[in-house]
């Protein structure tokens, strides 16, 4: 019996054309700075837990309890609180990383820059936005001569951001380190962020309409000045500039 050996290539006699005549190297790029970023965030959380774990629990309780919020407000107005500043900084880092991940998927702005530069620029924009927003808050307080209500709302918003920043962090870690589709965890992070925004507005309505007995129209005007208008101006500026 004659043994017929077929040495033809697997794709012999087909219409596909080879683009590379030599084997291609498998090149894998690892983004190191994201690992450093998460290690820094974890070190920040460990430092806050070791130094002020009881205060962090009070902040989480104050987010969902008005009496705990007022008690915490009386305590924190007495002196400078490092843990509160670090939690706010932690929240800004998480928001910046979330926006960076979204920008890396859809290529909105800074497409020609490296990933680290993109994150740095987004963090800078977020920081400038927060500073401008605080200035607008003070300006609205000056125009309306209603410092107490706006101060209560701003303080309540800060505590909500600090709490939901802790809830946001695990989603960002999973979006970067998991082998699953990152958009699933990015979507989960946006659900957490949306929940914090809706809850912050709900607390604002409670403070304005029930606790301070401010009219509905005035409360809506405050929301436009404190929340909606700054976001619209920032988005319009970024789209037109970059």
mmCIF file of C-alpha atoms in Angstrom, residues 48-227:
data_model
loop_
_atom_site.group_PDB
_atom_site.id
_atom_site.type_symbol
_atom_site.label_atom_id
_atom_site.label_comp_id
_atom_site.label_asym_id
_atom_site.label_seq_id
_atom_site.Cartn_x
_atom_site.Cartn_y
_atom_site.Cartn_z
ATOM 1 C CA UNK A 48 -7.199 56.212 57.401
ATOM 2 C CA UNK A 49 -8.378 52.949 58.991
ATOM 3 C CA UNK A 50 -5.449 52.782 61.412
ATOM 4 C CA UNK A 51 -5.665 56.420 62.485
ATOM 5 C CA UNK A 52 -9.393 57.175 62.288
ATOM 6 C CA UNK A 53 -11.462 54.009 61.873
ATOM 7 C CA UNK A 54 -14.152 55.171 64.316
ATOM 8 C CA UNK A 55 -14.472 58.505 62.482
ATOM 9 C CA UNK A 56 -14.925 56.733 59.151
ATOM 10 C CA UNK A 57 -17.763 54.677 60.634
ATOM 11 C CA UNK A 58 -19.393 57.910 61.846
ATOM 12 C CA UNK A 59 -19.063 59.423 58.361
ATOM 13 C CA UNK A 60 -20.812 56.410 56.810
ATOM 14 C CA UNK A 61 -23.530 56.588 59.470
ATOM 15 C CA UNK A 62 -23.960 60.333 58.927
ATOM 16 C CA UNK A 63 -24.605 59.723 55.243
ATOM 17 C CA UNK A 64 -27.828 57.882 56.040
ATOM 18 C CA UNK A 65 -28.770 59.467 59.375
ATOM 19 C CA UNK A 66 -29.492 63.167 59.910
ATOM 20 C CA UNK A 67 -28.840 63.076 63.664
ATOM 21 C CA UNK A 68 -25.445 61.430 63.149
ATOM 22 C CA UNK A 69 -24.675 64.073 60.507
ATOM 23 C CA UNK A 70 -25.352 66.937 62.891
ATOM 24 C CA UNK A 71 -23.333 65.322 65.641
ATOM 25 C CA UNK A 72 -20.416 64.816 63.274
ATOM 26 C CA UNK A 73 -20.704 68.393 62.017
ATOM 27 C CA UNK A 74 -20.384 69.719 65.563
ATOM 28 C CA UNK A 75 -17.292 67.596 66.137
ATOM 29 C CA UNK A 76 -15.512 68.449 62.889
ATOM 30 C CA UNK A 77 -16.012 72.207 63.128
ATOM 31 C CA UNK A 78 -13.823 72.313 66.220
ATOM 32 C CA UNK A 79 -10.533 71.539 64.476
ATOM 33 C CA UNK A 80 -8.897 70.406 61.267
ATOM 34 C CA UNK A 81 -9.645 66.742 60.450
ATOM 35 C CA UNK A 82 -7.028 64.958 58.355
ATOM 36 C CA UNK A 83 -9.153 61.861 57.753
ATOM 37 C CA UNK A 84 -11.920 63.959 56.195
ATOM 38 C CA UNK A 85 -9.478 65.654 53.833
ATOM 39 C CA UNK A 86 -7.939 62.311 52.843
ATOM 40 C CA UNK A 87 -11.348 60.758 52.172
ATOM 41 C CA UNK A 88 -12.268 63.675 49.915
ATOM 42 C CA UNK A 89 -8.945 63.310 48.119
ATOM 43 C CA UNK A 90 -9.619 59.570 47.779
ATOM 44 C CA UNK A 91 -13.009 60.340 46.218
ATOM 45 C CA UNK A 92 -11.430 62.719 43.674
ATOM 46 C CA UNK A 93 -8.854 60.074 42.733
ATOM 47 C CA UNK A 94 -11.626 57.529 42.131
ATOM 48 C CA UNK A 95 -13.721 59.931 40.059
ATOM 49 C CA UNK A 96 -10.687 60.835 37.959
ATOM 50 C CA UNK A 97 -9.811 57.187 37.356
ATOM 51 C CA UNK A 98 -13.405 56.388 36.404
ATOM 52 C CA UNK A 99 -13.427 59.212 33.848
ATOM 53 C CA UNK A 100 -10.022 58.078 32.600
ATOM 54 C CA UNK A 101 -11.312 54.522 32.033
ATOM 55 C CA UNK A 102 -14.319 55.875 30.173
ATOM 56 C CA UNK A 103 -12.080 58.101 28.061
ATOM 57 C CA UNK A 104 -9.746 55.189 27.286
ATOM 58 C CA UNK A 105 -12.690 53.227 25.864
ATOM 59 C CA UNK A 106 -14.386 55.927 23.806
ATOM 60 C CA UNK A 107 -11.473 58.307 23.049
ATOM 61 C CA UNK A 108 -13.207 61.560 23.888
ATOM 62 C CA UNK A 109 -10.237 63.814 24.687
ATOM 63 C CA UNK A 110 -6.426 63.685 24.929
ATOM 64 C CA UNK A 111 -6.279 60.819 22.448
ATOM 65 C CA UNK A 112 -2.702 61.625 21.404
ATOM 66 C CA UNK A 113 -1.379 61.565 24.966
ATOM 67 C CA UNK A 114 -0.105 58.586 26.928
ATOM 68 C CA UNK A 115 -2.430 56.885 29.408
ATOM 69 C CA UNK A 116 -0.680 58.348 32.438
ATOM 70 C CA UNK A 117 -0.833 61.843 30.968
ATOM 71 C CA UNK A 118 -4.529 61.351 30.202
ATOM 72 C CA UNK A 119 -5.241 60.436 33.817
ATOM 73 C CA UNK A 120 -3.143 63.343 35.107
ATOM 74 C CA UNK A 121 -4.972 65.850 32.903
ATOM 75 C CA UNK A 122 -8.372 64.456 33.875
ATOM 76 C CA UNK A 123 -7.440 64.641 37.562
ATOM 77 C CA UNK A 124 -6.326 68.241 37.075
ATOM 78 C CA UNK A 125 -9.628 69.121 35.383
ATOM 79 C CA UNK A 126 -11.607 67.458 38.194
ATOM 80 C CA UNK A 127 -9.597 69.375 40.791
ATOM 81 C CA UNK A 128 -10.117 72.700 39.014
ATOM 82 C CA UNK A 129 -13.814 71.923 38.659
ATOM 83 C CA UNK A 130 -14.140 71.286 42.407
ATOM 84 C CA UNK A 131 -12.385 74.575 43.198
ATOM 85 C CA UNK A 132 -14.605 76.513 40.796
ATOM 86 C CA UNK A 133 -17.698 74.791 42.191
ATOM 87 C CA UNK A 134 -16.744 75.763 45.751
ATOM 88 C CA UNK A 135 -16.247 79.345 44.608
ATOM 89 C CA UNK A 136 -19.688 79.334 42.974
ATOM 90 C CA UNK A 137 -21.200 77.952 46.173
ATOM 91 C CA UNK A 138 -19.766 80.846 48.159
ATOM 92 C CA UNK A 139 -20.929 83.297 45.504
ATOM 93 C CA UNK A 140 -24.478 81.920 45.590
ATOM 94 C CA UNK A 141 -24.411 82.140 49.386
ATOM 95 C CA UNK A 142 -23.428 85.793 49.070
ATOM 96 C CA UNK A 143 -26.186 86.555 46.550
ATOM 97 C CA UNK A 144 -28.937 84.708 48.392
ATOM 98 C CA UNK A 145 -27.755 85.614 51.896
ATOM 99 C CA UNK A 146 -28.675 82.084 52.942
ATOM 100 C CA UNK A 147 -25.420 80.735 54.277
ATOM 101 C CA UNK A 148 -26.813 78.121 56.646
ATOM 102 C CA UNK A 149 -28.889 76.150 54.120
ATOM 103 C CA UNK A 150 -26.187 76.074 51.464
ATOM 104 C CA UNK A 151 -23.512 75.287 54.055
ATOM 105 C CA UNK A 152 -25.603 72.363 55.337
ATOM 106 C CA UNK A 153 -26.123 71.073 51.815
ATOM 107 C CA UNK A 154 -22.421 71.397 50.938
ATOM 108 C CA UNK A 155 -21.357 69.613 54.115
ATOM 109 C CA UNK A 156 -23.889 66.850 53.514
ATOM 110 C CA UNK A 157 -22.659 66.484 49.921
ATOM 111 C CA UNK A 158 -19.058 66.128 51.085
ATOM 112 C CA UNK A 159 -19.955 63.300 53.470
ATOM 113 C CA UNK A 160 -21.984 61.512 50.803
ATOM 114 C CA UNK A 161 -19.055 61.766 48.382
ATOM 115 C CA UNK A 162 -16.655 60.426 50.995
ATOM 116 C CA UNK A 163 -18.907 57.447 51.717
ATOM 117 C CA UNK A 164 -19.683 56.540 48.120
ATOM 118 C CA UNK A 165 -16.016 56.975 47.220
ATOM 119 C CA UNK A 166 -15.379 53.912 49.396
ATOM 120 C CA UNK A 167 -18.120 52.012 47.536
ATOM 121 C CA UNK A 168 -16.733 53.113 44.170
ATOM 122 C CA UNK A 169 -13.177 51.862 44.646
ATOM 123 C CA UNK A 170 -13.802 48.057 44.363
ATOM 124 C CA UNK A 171 -15.516 48.511 40.993
ATOM 125 C CA UNK A 172 -12.514 50.407 39.643
ATOM 126 C CA UNK A 173 -10.098 47.728 40.864
ATOM 127 C CA UNK A 174 -12.148 45.012 39.160
ATOM 128 C CA UNK A 175 -12.400 47.031 35.938
ATOM 129 C CA UNK A 176 -8.614 47.252 35.702
ATOM 130 C CA UNK A 177 -7.394 43.909 37.069
ATOM 131 C CA UNK A 178 -10.058 41.419 36.030
ATOM 132 C CA UNK A 179 -10.033 39.346 32.840
ATOM 133 C CA UNK A 180 -13.741 39.947 32.265
ATOM 134 C CA UNK A 181 -15.206 42.747 30.202
ATOM 135 C CA UNK A 182 -14.153 45.965 31.917
ATOM 136 C CA UNK A 183 -17.247 47.809 30.721
ATOM 137 C CA UNK A 184 -19.361 45.695 33.085
ATOM 138 C CA UNK A 185 -17.508 47.019 36.118
ATOM 139 C CA UNK A 186 -17.300 50.540 34.686
ATOM 140 C CA UNK A 187 -21.090 50.442 34.338
ATOM 141 C CA UNK A 188 -21.342 49.272 37.957
ATOM 142 C CA UNK A 189 -19.140 52.174 39.032
ATOM 143 C CA UNK A 190 -21.400 54.617 37.196
ATOM 144 C CA UNK A 191 -24.419 53.094 38.932
ATOM 145 C CA UNK A 192 -22.751 53.790 42.284
ATOM 146 C CA UNK A 193 -21.876 57.334 41.181
ATOM 147 C CA UNK A 194 -25.416 57.957 39.923
ATOM 148 C CA UNK A 195 -26.850 56.638 43.176
ATOM 149 C CA UNK A 196 -24.667 59.056 45.150
ATOM 150 C CA UNK A 197 -25.790 61.959 42.961
ATOM 151 C CA UNK A 198 -29.489 61.097 43.266
ATOM 152 C CA UNK A 199 -29.174 60.603 47.010
ATOM 153 C CA UNK A 200 -27.311 63.904 47.355
ATOM 154 C CA UNK A 201 -30.112 65.701 45.543
ATOM 155 C CA UNK A 202 -32.682 63.914 47.680
ATOM 156 C CA UNK A 203 -30.908 65.078 50.847
ATOM 157 C CA UNK A 204 -30.801 68.569 49.385
ATOM 158 C CA UNK A 205 -34.562 68.555 48.863
ATOM 159 C CA UNK A 206 -35.078 67.334 52.437
ATOM 160 C CA UNK A 207 -32.819 70.091 53.789
ATOM 161 C CA UNK A 208 -34.426 72.800 51.664
ATOM 162 C CA UNK A 209 -38.115 71.958 51.699
ATOM 163 C CA UNK A 210 -38.569 70.263 55.089
ATOM 164 C CA UNK A 211 -35.783 71.284 57.446
ATOM 165 C CA UNK A 212 -35.268 74.888 56.299
ATOM 166 C CA UNK A 213 -38.758 75.365 54.754
ATOM 167 C CA UNK A 214 -37.478 76.968 51.547
ATOM 168 C CA UNK A 215 -39.813 77.233 48.558
ATOM 169 C CA UNK A 216 -39.730 74.727 45.709
ATOM 170 C CA UNK A 217 -38.691 77.319 43.120
ATOM 171 C CA UNK A 218 -35.832 78.572 45.278
ATOM 172 C CA UNK A 219 -34.676 75.009 45.961
ATOM 173 C CA UNK A 220 -34.672 74.240 42.230
ATOM 174 C CA UNK A 221 -32.704 77.434 41.593
ATOM 175 C CA UNK A 222 -30.098 76.354 44.144
ATOM 176 C CA UNK A 223 -29.769 72.974 42.434
ATOM 177 C CA UNK A 224 -29.236 74.633 39.067
ATOM 178 C CA UNK A 225 -26.539 76.866 40.513
ATOM 179 C CA UNK A 226 -24.824 74.266 42.704
ATOM 180 C CA UNK A 227 -25.033 71.094 40.612
#
